[in-house]
Amino acid sequence: MTLPIVLAAVAGLLVMIALLQPLAQRLQVPPSVVLATVGILIGAAAAFVFYSPTVTALDGVARVFVELPITADTFLYVFLPVLLFQTSLSLDVRRLVDDAAPVLLLAVVAVLVATFAIGFALAPVTGQPLVACLLLGAIVATTDPVAVIAIFRELGAPARLTRLVEGESLLNDAAAITLFVLLLGLLVSGEKVGAATALGHFALAGLGGAAFGYAGGLIANVLFRLVRDIPPALVTLSVALPYLVYIGGEQIFHVSGVVAVVAAGIAVNIHAPTIVAPDSWRYLREIWEQVEFWAASLIFVFASILVPRLLGDIGLWDLVPLGVLILAAFASRLAVLFGLLPLLSLLRLSQKVANAHKLVIVWGGLRGAVTLALALSVTENPFVDPDIKRFIAATATGFTLFTLLVNGTTLRALIRLLKLDQISPLDAAVRDGAVAVALGNVRDTLLYTAETAQIADDIAQKAIAPYDARIKTVVHRTETEKEILDRDRLTLGLVALADRERELVEELFRERTVSLRIIENLLTDIGRLRERARAGGRVEYNRGAKRMLGYSLRFRFALTVHRFFGFDGLLVEALADRFERLLVMRIVLFEMKPFVAERIRPILGARLTGIIDDILAQRIEATAKSLAALELQYPDYARALEERFLVRTALRREELEYETLFSDRMIGQELLHDLKRNVAASRRASEGRPRLDLGLNTRELVAKLPMFQSLSAAEIDQIARLLRPRFAVPGERIIRRGERGESVFFISSGAVEVSTAGRPVRLGRGDFIGELALLTGGRRGADVTALGYCQLVVLEGEDFRALLERNPEMDAKVRQVAAERLNMNSVGLMTDEHARAGEDGDSARAGRVRPAIDPVQDDAAQPVPVPPPAAPAAPAA
């Protein structure tokens, strides 16, 4: 058979696939069922014509489909990686994590249960080897979600039900095929392996495939950065990825290639949207949806054309094992869903799954092309006994046809019977709110059109009045719906707020005004914020918002490296990232205010919108406060960063203006390219972020301190060599009560708060803390916390005492301050004790003395003379 004939046959099948779609819609039958039916008819008709001695006119056409060069490897190596990768790309991974426990139960445990239930049920009935029956169980354990998901989306089934079926089918194929490869190897080799050993190989292949695939996905994400603005190159890399990890896993590392493709797709799904440009990502998704449609349709048709070959010599006796298989498959699925799944809820590993959802999942477990492809691979294996080939081919094909023609055609009726096609009150409120917003936009457009066209007011009001009435009705229904709790309404608003926040960040991404790493981290955090709001409402949203202002793991690591190794490079980058991140958050949060008034208010009403306004205002205030702390410490850098943001915004606007001029035919293609090249050059020049100077030069920090200003330059240089700089962030505990005093801290810039027995005291530039513990040998007597970003210099104990010995004037000054602080600590502590003993409150407050400003004395009940530095007292117990 020549290549042109094969290509013509495939092209003809594509035409048929396209024309069958409207037929499936008219019949209200899943397209996969129609494709399978037509494919079987084509295969049967071709076989009849080709092998019939009386019909010869169409032998050439029939030969094409009878001898179609499609093997099991064609399904597994050409079509399967594409289908698995596209499904991984389309999943909402973060939402799927919430249902990770039930999905893993359905995808892995259910596969194992079904395999063993079917195997042990068929072995005594058919007389086939147990391994062969187990192999059949693994083959039919795969599910095909295409038809089911299509029905769910058409009828508006609950989102969680769709998510469970999608997640199950994705990981189900991976688990079933991995188990199939293991059992086929045992069948061919004849080895006897214990159950524990077999399960160990199964787990190793799965985990190894997951690790290899996820690593491949991360590498692909790195490559995506290089072509993020070139959509065709981006799609090309994405098409190569599933084939590389599938073949690499199967042929090189001998792990599950199916699991590897799934893991690679999940890695791309999680990270790529924040790496590539949004328009490029949308382009990639659209291309993959089309590729998936072709692949899914062709694999159904090809597999169906092969059905007559697989059922070539089926007899009535074959209906017995088919009946046993049907009963065992559905019984095992019922056992998992109604027996094991509730245990996850009892163990608080998952939210409860409704019984109606369970029934739909049981009945919606359709089998499809993957099952037929695995059965075909058994028939093509020369080392498998012919009787086993026939048994597996006939039974697996019969079961697939049963699920497609019985389950597939009745699933829609079951969903309607269980009333899963009816939306919940909360979803109805979402719908009404969206309708209110849409009608409001229509009303505003009509008003604008009437004013522009100078249409009389009475005519305009007559056209607008029906929309005003509909808006009023919808808003009133939303506000008075009794079945929806205010808590749920508020959650709805907060989720919408998080979605809007993501949209605004993505707009900045498209405009290329912000560093890529900042966008990536922000989008990830906003995704978590949305999930927190959806799961826990207002409380979790506020916690998530607070977490977004916290210090990242990368920042803490950089601060630790600076603290212990004196290396500032990582800290400079981390602090610069925080600067830019806070700036972007402030911009985005301010832009969200109109959204609350214009979009959320029509949905939730005035009262709940007021609460969301307050939540947003609190976020704006907290973000502005965090950014102000940085700006106060590094004002020049803040100005440079804001200037860079404006420059990049202007460049994007300039580029858009040129594109508008071109679309209006004011400039030509050559001039447009020249202007855009100039913009690109300016953008590259602005990509480099200004350098942040932490200001931790020890010599300069020492020179700022009043205590050392009377020293000569040589003495300052000598002291600077003894000191080491330290950077402190707001809220950081610099000194802890009760720890041993081993160093003294000089504040070069910033402010700290000392919490002693009395009222908290603030210290600032020029002050020093920690000297008493070194002079007295006592433990720290209070906590010291940084109020803002602080530049400190630290002097170790031995160097501090040596410094005082060499500088009598400094020694006297330090001792004087230390003595004053000891007395103030003592008075503050005794005042507190009197107040607790029941003295008159006003008298106690009048007698309270300002507490000490150094947190170093543990036992401060009595004034203690400061000993000479040469012979410090023993540490306090």
CSV table of C-alpha atoms in Angstrom, one decimal, residues 432-647:
chain,number,residue,atom,x,y,z
A,432,ASP,CA,-27.5,36.4,38.2
A,433,GLY,CA,-24.6,38.6,39.1
A,434,ALA,CA,-22.9,38.1,35.8
A,435,VAL,CA,-26.2,38.8,34.1
A,436,ALA,CA,-26.6,42.0,36.1
A,437,VAL,CA,-23.1,43.2,35.1
A,438,ALA,CA,-23.7,42.3,31.4
A,439,LEU,CA,-27.1,44.1,31.3
A,440,GLY,CA,-25.5,47.1,33.0
A,441,ASN,CA,-22.8,47.2,30.2
A,442,VAL,CA,-25.6,47.0,27.6
A,443,ARG,CA,-27.5,49.8,29.2
A,444,ASP,CA,-24.4,52.0,29.3
A,445,THR,CA,-23.6,51.3,25.7
A,446,LEU,CA,-27.2,52.2,24.7
A,447,LEU,CA,-27.0,55.5,26.6
A,448,TYR,CA,-23.7,56.3,25.0
A,449,THR,CA,-25.0,55.5,21.5
A,450,ALA,CA,-28.1,57.6,22.0
A,451,GLU,CA,-26.0,60.6,23.1
A,452,THR,CA,-23.6,60.2,20.3
A,453,ALA,CA,-26.3,59.9,17.7
A,454,GLN,CA,-28.3,62.7,19.3
A,455,ILE,CA,-31.4,60.6,19.8
A,456,ALA,CA,-34.1,62.2,21.9
A,457,ASP,CA,-34.1,61.4,25.6
A,458,ASP,CA,-37.6,59.9,25.7
A,459,ILE,CA,-36.7,57.4,22.9
A,460,ALA,CA,-33.4,56.5,24.7
A,461,GLN,CA,-35.2,56.0,28.0
A,462,LYS,CA,-37.8,53.8,26.4
A,463,ALA,CA,-35.1,51.6,25.0
A,464,ILE,CA,-33.1,51.6,28.3
A,465,ALA,CA,-36.1,51.0,30.6
A,466,PRO,CA,-36.4,47.2,30.0
A,467,TYR,CA,-32.8,46.7,30.9
A,468,ASP,CA,-33.1,48.8,34.1
A,469,ALA,CA,-36.1,46.6,35.1
A,470,ARG,CA,-34.2,43.4,34.4
A,471,ILE,CA,-31.2,44.6,36.4
A,472,LYS,CA,-33.4,45.6,39.3
A,473,THR,CA,-35.1,42.2,39.3
A,474,VAL,CA,-31.8,40.2,39.1
A,475,VAL,CA,-30.1,42.2,41.9
A,476,HIS,CA,-33.2,41.9,44.1
A,477,ARG,CA,-33.3,38.1,43.6
A,478,THR,CA,-29.6,37.8,44.4
A,479,GLU,CA,-29.9,39.9,47.6
A,480,THR,CA,-33.0,38.1,48.9
A,481,GLU,CA,-32.0,34.5,48.0
A,482,LYS,CA,-32.5,32.8,51.4
A,483,GLU,CA,-30.7,29.5,50.5
A,484,ILE,CA,-27.3,31.3,50.2
A,485,LEU,CA,-25.6,32.2,53.4
A,486,ASP,CA,-23.9,35.6,53.6
A,487,ARG,CA,-20.6,33.7,54.3
A,488,ASP,CA,-20.9,32.0,50.9
A,489,ARG,CA,-21.7,35.3,49.2
A,490,LEU,CA,-18.7,36.8,50.7
A,491,THR,CA,-16.5,33.9,49.6
A,492,LEU,CA,-17.9,34.3,46.1
A,493,GLY,CA,-16.8,38.0,46.1
A,494,LEU,CA,-13.3,37.2,47.5
A,495,VAL,CA,-12.8,34.6,44.8
A,496,ALA,CA,-13.8,37.1,42.2
A,497,LEU,CA,-11.4,39.6,43.7
A,498,ALA,CA,-8.5,37.2,43.5
A,499,ASP,CA,-9.4,36.4,39.9
A,500,ARG,CA,-9.3,40.1,39.1
A,501,GLU,CA,-6.0,40.5,40.8
A,502,ARG,CA,-4.6,37.8,38.6
A,503,GLU,CA,-5.9,39.5,35.5
A,504,LEU,CA,-4.3,42.7,36.5
A,505,VAL,CA,-0.9,41.0,37.1
A,506,GLU,CA,-1.2,39.3,33.8
A,507,GLU,CA,-1.8,42.6,32.1
A,508,LEU,CA,1.4,43.9,33.6
A,509,PHE,CA,3.0,40.7,32.3
A,510,ARG,CA,1.7,41.4,28.8
A,511,GLU,CA,2.9,45.0,28.9
A,512,ARG,CA,6.4,43.8,30.0
A,513,THR,CA,6.7,46.4,32.7
A,514,VAL,CA,7.7,44.0,35.5
A,515,SER,CA,10.4,41.4,35.9
A,516,LEU,CA,9.4,37.9,34.9
A,517,ARG,CA,10.4,36.4,38.2
A,518,ILE,CA,8.2,38.8,40.1
A,519,ILE,CA,5.2,38.0,37.9
A,520,GLU,CA,5.8,34.3,38.3
A,521,ASN,CA,5.9,34.4,42.1
A,522,LEU,CA,2.9,36.8,42.3
A,523,LEU,CA,0.7,34.6,40.1
A,524,THR,CA,1.5,31.6,42.1
A,525,ASP,CA,0.7,33.4,45.4
A,526,ILE,CA,-2.5,34.8,43.9
A,527,GLY,CA,-3.5,31.3,42.9
A,528,ARG,CA,-3.0,30.1,46.5
A,529,LEU,CA,-4.9,33.2,47.8
A,530,ARG,CA,-7.9,32.2,45.6
A,531,GLU,CA,-7.8,28.7,46.8
A,532,ARG,CA,-7.7,29.8,50.4
A,533,ALA,CA,-10.6,32.1,49.9
A,534,ARG,CA,-12.6,29.4,48.2
A,535,ALA,CA,-11.9,26.9,51.0
A,536,GLY,CA,-12.0,29.1,54.1
A,537,GLY,CA,-13.7,32.3,53.1
A,538,ARG,CA,-12.8,35.6,54.7
A,539,VAL,CA,-10.5,34.2,57.4
A,540,GLU,CA,-8.3,32.2,55.0
A,541,TYR,CA,-8.3,35.0,52.5
A,542,ASN,CA,-6.9,37.4,55.1
A,543,ARG,CA,-4.3,34.8,56.1
A,544,GLY,CA,-3.3,34.3,52.5
A,545,ALA,CA,-3.0,38.1,52.0
A,546,LYS,CA,-0.8,38.4,55.1
A,547,ARG,CA,1.4,35.6,53.8
A,548,MET,CA,1.9,37.4,50.5
A,549,LEU,CA,3.5,40.2,52.5
A,550,GLY,CA,5.7,37.9,54.4
A,551,TYR,CA,9.3,37.1,53.6
A,552,SER,CA,9.8,34.3,51.0
A,553,LEU,CA,11.9,31.2,51.6
A,554,ARG,CA,14.4,32.6,49.2
A,555,PHE,CA,14.7,35.9,51.1
A,556,ARG,CA,15.1,34.0,54.4
A,557,PHE,CA,17.8,31.8,52.9
A,558,ALA,CA,19.6,34.9,51.6
A,559,LEU,CA,19.4,36.6,55.0
A,560,THR,CA,20.8,33.5,56.6
A,561,VAL,CA,23.8,33.4,54.2
A,562,HIS,CA,24.4,37.1,54.9
A,563,ARG,CA,24.2,36.5,58.7
A,564,PHE,CA,26.5,33.5,58.9
A,565,PHE,CA,28.9,33.9,55.9
A,566,GLY,CA,28.9,37.6,55.3
A,567,PHE,CA,27.9,37.2,51.6
A,568,ASP,CA,25.5,40.0,50.5
A,569,GLY,CA,24.9,39.1,46.9
A,570,LEU,CA,21.8,36.9,47.4
A,571,LEU,CA,20.4,39.3,49.9
A,572,VAL,CA,20.7,42.2,47.5
A,573,GLU,CA,18.8,40.3,44.9
A,574,ALA,CA,16.1,39.1,47.3
A,575,LEU,CA,15.6,42.6,48.8
A,576,ALA,CA,15.4,44.1,45.3
A,577,ASP,CA,12.8,41.4,44.4
A,578,ARG,CA,10.8,42.3,47.5
A,579,PHE,CA,11.0,46.0,46.6
A,580,GLU,CA,9.6,45.4,43.1
A,581,ARG,CA,7.0,42.9,44.3
A,582,LEU,CA,5.6,45.3,46.8
A,583,LEU,CA,5.5,48.1,44.2
A,584,VAL,CA,3.5,45.8,41.8
A,585,MET,CA,1.2,44.8,44.6
A,586,ARG,CA,0.5,48.4,45.5
A,587,ILE,CA,-0.3,49.3,41.9
A,588,VAL,CA,-2.6,46.2,41.4
A,589,LEU,CA,-4.5,46.6,44.7
A,590,PHE,CA,-5.3,50.3,43.9
A,591,GLU,CA,-6.6,49.3,40.4
A,592,MET,CA,-8.9,46.7,42.1
A,593,LYS,CA,-11.0,49.3,43.8
A,594,PRO,CA,-13.1,50.2,40.8
A,595,PHE,CA,-13.7,46.5,40.1
A,596,VAL,CA,-15.3,46.1,43.6
A,597,ALA,CA,-17.7,49.0,43.0
A,598,GLU,CA,-18.6,48.3,39.4
A,599,ARG,CA,-18.5,44.5,39.2
A,600,ILE,CA,-18.9,43.0,42.7
A,601,ARG,CA,-21.5,45.4,44.1
A,602,PRO,CA,-24.3,44.4,41.6
A,603,ILE,CA,-23.7,40.7,42.5
A,604,LEU,CA,-23.4,40.9,46.3
A,605,GLY,CA,-25.2,44.1,47.2
A,606,ALA,CA,-24.1,47.1,49.3
A,607,ARG,CA,-23.5,45.5,52.7
A,608,LEU,CA,-21.2,42.6,51.6
A,609,THR,CA,-19.5,44.9,49.2
A,610,GLY,CA,-18.6,47.2,52.1
A,611,ILE,CA,-16.9,44.3,53.8
A,612,ILE,CA,-14.9,43.5,50.8
A,613,ASP,CA,-14.0,47.2,50.5
A,614,ASP,CA,-12.7,47.1,54.0
A,615,ILE,CA,-10.7,43.9,53.3
A,616,LEU,CA,-9.1,45.5,50.2
A,617,ALA,CA,-8.4,48.7,52.1
A,618,GLN,CA,-6.6,46.7,54.8
A,619,ARG,CA,-4.5,45.0,52.2
A,620,ILE,CA,-3.6,48.4,50.5
A,621,GLU,CA,-2.6,49.8,53.9
A,622,ALA,CA,-0.5,46.8,54.9
A,623,THR,CA,1.2,46.8,51.5
A,624,ALA,CA,1.9,50.5,51.6
A,625,LYS,CA,3.3,50.2,55.1
A,626,SER,CA,5.7,47.4,54.0
A,627,LEU,CA,6.8,49.4,50.9
A,628,ALA,CA,7.2,52.6,53.0
A,629,ALA,CA,9.6,50.8,55.3
A,630,LEU,CA,11.8,49.9,52.4
A,631,GLU,CA,11.5,53.4,50.8
A,632,LEU,CA,12.5,55.0,54.1
A,633,GLN,CA,15.7,53.0,54.2
A,634,TYR,CA,16.5,53.2,50.5
A,635,PRO,CA,14.8,56.2,49.0
A,636,ASP,CA,17.1,56.5,46.0
A,637,TYR,CA,16.5,52.9,45.0
A,638,ALA,CA,12.8,53.4,45.3
A,639,ARG,CA,12.8,56.3,43.0
A,640,ALA,CA,15.0,54.4,40.5
A,641,LEU,CA,12.6,51.4,40.5
A,642,GLU,CA,9.5,53.6,40.1
A,643,GLU,CA,11.2,55.4,37.2
A,644,ARG,CA,12.1,52.1,35.5
A,645,PHE,CA,8.5,51.0,35.8
A,646,LEU,CA,7.2,54.2,34.2
A,647,VAL,CA,9.8,53.9,31.4
